[in-house]
Amino acid sequence: MERIVYDRMAELDSRHWWYRARRDILATLIARKIDLPAAPRILEIGCGTGHNLEMLQRFGRADGIEIDPAARALAAERLGRPIGDSPLPALAGVEDGAYDLVAILDVLEHVEEDRAALQSIARKLKAGGRILITVPAHPWMWSAHDVVNHHKRRYTRATLRAVIGAAGLKIEMMSWFNSLLFPLAAAARIAGRITRKEDSDDALPAKPVNSLFEAIFGLERYAVGRMPLPPGVSLVAIVSLG
């Protein structure tokens, strides 16, 4: 990702509606759908500024990997211990068979070799371990946001299912999310195409709008993992060893 993306992440990850609501939704999904053992080990790959690590620490000891030096330093400060720097797909130096849960949250779309990345991640799981994946959805929604974030692709349900299967992994659940705000996001993308005035979508809205969007998006925590959600901006999957 470009330097500005990490800088904005560091500035906004504790305040922006998308980060805040997504953390709540993912925490609810982990508690609801992933049966972790006592004292589990958790790894987040591509942890950025470490804004998800406090949430993951509620469930067990969380480690992180981040290849950007400045973001890695901030994540280490937040976590209170070093963050690894091993890139996907190799994950050199990361212990095999060590983790009960590996989270790759909006990371897989950055990796050219996504199948190889999933195969490598699978080797880091203990028996019975799980991978929690989120990715941006709908290739037709490609925009300046994807360009500045150096995305290689956006996924459909079919393409995400295919790459998980090709890696020899089993899908335990897959769902859309960020569905309630999808019509607004879709309209913004279409308008940007028509006017040729696209932006990177990550500015902090005015406080009332930010609070409203957080409340709307956050409602999805009551449904995710319990019932199908309509098409959304993103996809989430829980994956196990085949």
PDB file of N, CA and C in Angstrom, residues 95-132:
ATOM      1  N   GLU A  95       6.389 -20.121  12.703  1.00  0.00           N
ATOM      2  CA  GLU A  95       6.342 -21.515  13.119  1.00  0.00           C
ATOM      3  C   GLU A  95       5.157 -22.250  12.507  1.00  0.00           C
ATOM      4  N   ASP A  96       5.404 -23.428  11.965  1.00  0.00           N
ATOM      5  CA  ASP A  96       4.325 -24.275  11.462  1.00  0.00           C
ATOM      6  C   ASP A  96       3.551 -24.895  12.629  1.00  0.00           C
ATOM      7  N   GLY A  97       2.261 -25.128  12.409  1.00  0.00           N
ATOM      8  CA  GLY A  97       1.435 -25.818  13.389  1.00  0.00           C
ATOM      9  C   GLY A  97       1.324 -25.116  14.725  1.00  0.00           C
ATOM     10  N   ALA A  98       1.354 -23.785  14.721  1.00  0.00           N
ATOM     11  CA  ALA A  98       1.460 -23.048  15.979  1.00  0.00           C
ATOM     12  C   ALA A  98       0.184 -22.329  16.401  1.00  0.00           C
ATOM     13  N   TYR A  99      -0.746 -22.083  15.465  1.00  0.00           N
ATOM     14  CA  TYR A  99      -1.833 -21.147  15.755  1.00  0.00           C
ATOM     15  C   TYR A  99      -3.213 -21.809  15.661  1.00  0.00           C
ATOM     16  N   ASP A 100      -4.070 -21.393  16.586  1.00  0.00           N
ATOM     17  CA  ASP A 100      -5.450 -21.847  16.590  1.00  0.00           C
ATOM     18  C   ASP A 100      -6.332 -21.003  15.677  1.00  0.00           C
ATOM     19  N   LEU A 101      -5.939 -19.765  15.449  1.00  0.00           N
ATOM     20  CA  LEU A 101      -6.688 -18.863  14.577  1.00  0.00           C
ATOM     21  C   LEU A 101      -5.700 -17.938  13.884  1.00  0.00           C
ATOM     22  N   VAL A 102      -5.817 -17.851  12.561  1.00  0.00           N
ATOM     23  CA  VAL A 102      -5.064 -16.868  11.782  1.00  0.00           C
ATOM     24  C   VAL A 102      -6.070 -15.950  11.113  1.00  0.00           C
ATOM     25  N   ALA A 103      -5.896 -14.653  11.316  1.00  0.00           N
ATOM     26  CA  ALA A 103      -6.783 -13.652  10.720  1.00  0.00           C
ATOM     27  C   ALA A 103      -6.053 -12.940   9.594  1.00  0.00           C
ATOM     28  N   ILE A 104      -6.680 -12.903   8.424  1.00  0.00           N
ATOM     29  CA  ILE A 104      -6.170 -12.112   7.297  1.00  0.00           C
ATOM     30  C   ILE A 104      -7.313 -11.212   6.854  1.00  0.00           C
ATOM     31  N   LEU A 105      -7.302 -10.009   7.368  1.00  0.00           N
ATOM     32  CA  LEU A 105      -8.423  -9.084   7.277  1.00  0.00           C
ATOM     33  C   LEU A 105      -8.127  -8.008   6.244  1.00  0.00           C
ATOM     34  N   ASP A 106      -8.766  -8.162   5.080  1.00  0.00           N
ATOM     35  CA  ASP A 106      -8.508  -7.284   3.941  1.00  0.00           C
ATOM     36  C   ASP A 106      -7.021  -7.284   3.575  1.00  0.00           C
ATOM     37  N   VAL A 107      -6.489  -8.480   3.421  1.00  0.00           N
ATOM     38  CA  VAL A 107      -5.079  -8.688   3.083  1.00  0.00           C
ATOM     39  C   VAL A 107      -4.921  -9.506   1.810  1.00  0.00           C
ATOM     40  N   LEU A 108      -5.753 -10.538   1.630  1.00  0.00           N
ATOM     41  CA  LEU A 108      -5.556 -11.483   0.531  1.00  0.00           C
ATOM     42  C   LEU A 108      -5.585 -10.793  -0.828  1.00  0.00           C
ATOM     43  N   GLU A 109      -6.370  -9.723  -0.943  1.00  0.00           N
ATOM     44  CA  GLU A 109      -6.471  -8.997  -2.211  1.00  0.00           C
ATOM     45  C   GLU A 109      -5.195  -8.251  -2.581  1.00  0.00           C
ATOM     46  N   HIS A 110      -4.269  -8.130  -1.630  1.00  0.00           N
ATOM     47  CA  HIS A 110      -2.985  -7.466  -1.899  1.00  0.00           C
ATOM     48  C   HIS A 110      -1.936  -8.434  -2.444  1.00  0.00           C
ATOM     49  N   VAL A 111      -2.204  -9.728  -2.373  1.00  0.00           N
ATOM     50  CA  VAL A 111      -1.201 -10.751  -2.650  1.00  0.00           C
ATOM     51  C   VAL A 111      -1.413 -11.311  -4.043  1.00  0.00           C
ATOM     52  N   GLU A 112      -0.397 -11.249  -4.869  1.00  0.00           N
ATOM     53  CA  GLU A 112      -0.502 -11.767  -6.232  1.00  0.00           C
ATOM     54  C   GLU A 112      -0.825 -13.247  -6.221  1.00  0.00           C
ATOM     55  N   GLU A 113      -0.129 -14.008  -5.394  1.00  0.00           N
ATOM     56  CA  GLU A 113      -0.302 -15.469  -5.335  1.00  0.00           C
ATOM     57  C   GLU A 113      -1.229 -15.810  -4.164  1.00  0.00           C
ATOM     58  N   ASP A 114      -2.511 -15.579  -4.337  1.00  0.00           N
ATOM     59  CA  ASP A 114      -3.427 -15.768  -3.211  1.00  0.00           C
ATOM     60  C   ASP A 114      -3.589 -17.228  -2.827  1.00  0.00           C
ATOM     61  N   ARG A 115      -3.587 -18.124  -3.802  1.00  0.00           N
ATOM     62  CA  ARG A 115      -3.685 -19.556  -3.467  1.00  0.00           C
ATOM     63  C   ARG A 115      -2.476 -20.000  -2.654  1.00  0.00           C
ATOM     64  N   ALA A 116      -1.267 -19.635  -3.096  1.00  0.00           N
ATOM     65  CA  ALA A 116      -0.051 -19.998  -2.362  1.00  0.00           C
ATOM     66  C   ALA A 116      -0.054 -19.384  -0.963  1.00  0.00           C
ATOM     67  N   ALA A 117      -0.598 -18.174  -0.842  1.00  0.00           N
ATOM     68  CA  ALA A 117      -0.668 -17.532   0.469  1.00  0.00           C
ATOM     69  C   ALA A 117      -1.546 -18.346   1.418  1.00  0.00           C
ATOM     70  N   LEU A 118      -2.700 -18.793   0.940  1.00  0.00           N
ATOM     71  CA  LEU A 118      -3.585 -19.588   1.789  1.00  0.00           C
ATOM     72  C   LEU A 118      -2.956 -20.930   2.156  1.00  0.00           C
ATOM     73  N   GLN A 119      -2.253 -21.540   1.224  1.00  0.00           N
ATOM     74  CA  GLN A 119      -1.580 -22.802   1.522  1.00  0.00           C
ATOM     75  C   GLN A 119      -0.516 -22.611   2.598  1.00  0.00           C
ATOM     76  N   SER A 120       0.219 -21.505   2.507  1.00  0.00           N
ATOM     77  CA  SER A 120       1.244 -21.213   3.507  1.00  0.00           C
ATOM     78  C   SER A 120       0.619 -20.960   4.872  1.00  0.00           C
ATOM     79  N   ILE A 121      -0.474 -20.190   4.889  1.00  0.00           N
ATOM     80  CA  ILE A 121      -1.170 -19.912   6.149  1.00  0.00           C
ATOM     81  C   ILE A 121      -1.676 -21.206   6.772  1.00  0.00           C
ATOM     82  N   ALA A 122      -2.195 -22.112   5.951  1.00  0.00           N
ATOM     83  CA  ALA A 122      -2.718 -23.379   6.460  1.00  0.00           C
ATOM     84  C   ALA A 122      -1.640 -24.153   7.219  1.00  0.00           C
ATOM     85  N   ARG A 123      -0.402 -24.051   6.778  1.00  0.00           N
ATOM     86  CA  ARG A 123       0.683 -24.763   7.452  1.00  0.00           C
ATOM     87  C   ARG A 123       0.957 -24.198   8.847  1.00  0.00           C
ATOM     88  N   LYS A 124       0.520 -23.008   9.116  1.00  0.00           N
ATOM     89  CA  LYS A 124       0.757 -22.392  10.433  1.00  0.00           C
ATOM     90  C   LYS A 124      -0.314 -22.773  11.452  1.00  0.00           C
ATOM     91  N   LEU A 125      -1.382 -23.455  10.999  1.00  0.00           N
ATOM     92  CA  LEU A 125      -2.481 -23.818  11.886  1.00  0.00           C
ATOM     93  C   LEU A 125      -2.192 -25.097  12.670  1.00  0.00           C
ATOM     94  N   LYS A 126      -2.650 -25.094  13.911  1.00  0.00           N
ATOM     95  CA  LYS A 126      -2.729 -26.338  14.658  1.00  0.00           C
ATOM     96  C   LYS A 126      -3.862 -27.186  14.082  1.00  0.00           C
ATOM     97  N   ALA A 127      -3.880 -28.459  14.434  1.00  0.00           N
ATOM     98  CA  ALA A 127      -5.027 -29.291  14.083  1.00  0.00           C
ATOM     99  C   ALA A 127      -6.284 -28.664  14.681  1.00  0.00           C
ATOM    100  N   GLY A 128      -7.327 -28.533  13.866  1.00  0.00           N
ATOM    101  CA  GLY A 128      -8.554 -27.899  14.328  1.00  0.00           C
ATOM    102  C   GLY A 128      -8.535 -26.385  14.243  1.00  0.00           C
ATOM    103  N   GLY A 129      -7.449 -25.806  13.721  1.00  0.00           N
ATOM    104  CA  GLY A 129      -7.346 -24.354  13.620  1.00  0.00           C
ATOM    105  C   GLY A 129      -8.234 -23.784  12.527  1.00  0.00           C
ATOM    106  N   ARG A 130      -8.421 -22.481  12.561  1.00  0.00           N
ATOM    107  CA  ARG A 130      -9.284 -21.786  11.617  1.00  0.00           C
ATOM    108  C   ARG A 130      -8.571 -20.566  11.035  1.00  0.00           C
ATOM    109  N   ILE A 131      -8.983 -20.188   9.833  1.00  0.00           N
ATOM    110  CA  ILE A 131      -8.551 -18.945   9.208  1.00  0.00           C
ATOM    111  C   ILE A 131      -9.772 -18.054   9.065  1.00  0.00           C
ATOM    112  N   LEU A 132      -9.652 -16.815   9.509  1.00  0.00           N
ATOM    113  CA  LEU A 132     -10.705 -15.813   9.346  1.00  0.00           C
ATOM    114  C   LEU A 132     -10.272 -14.859   8.239  1.00  0.00           C
TER     115      LEU A 132
END
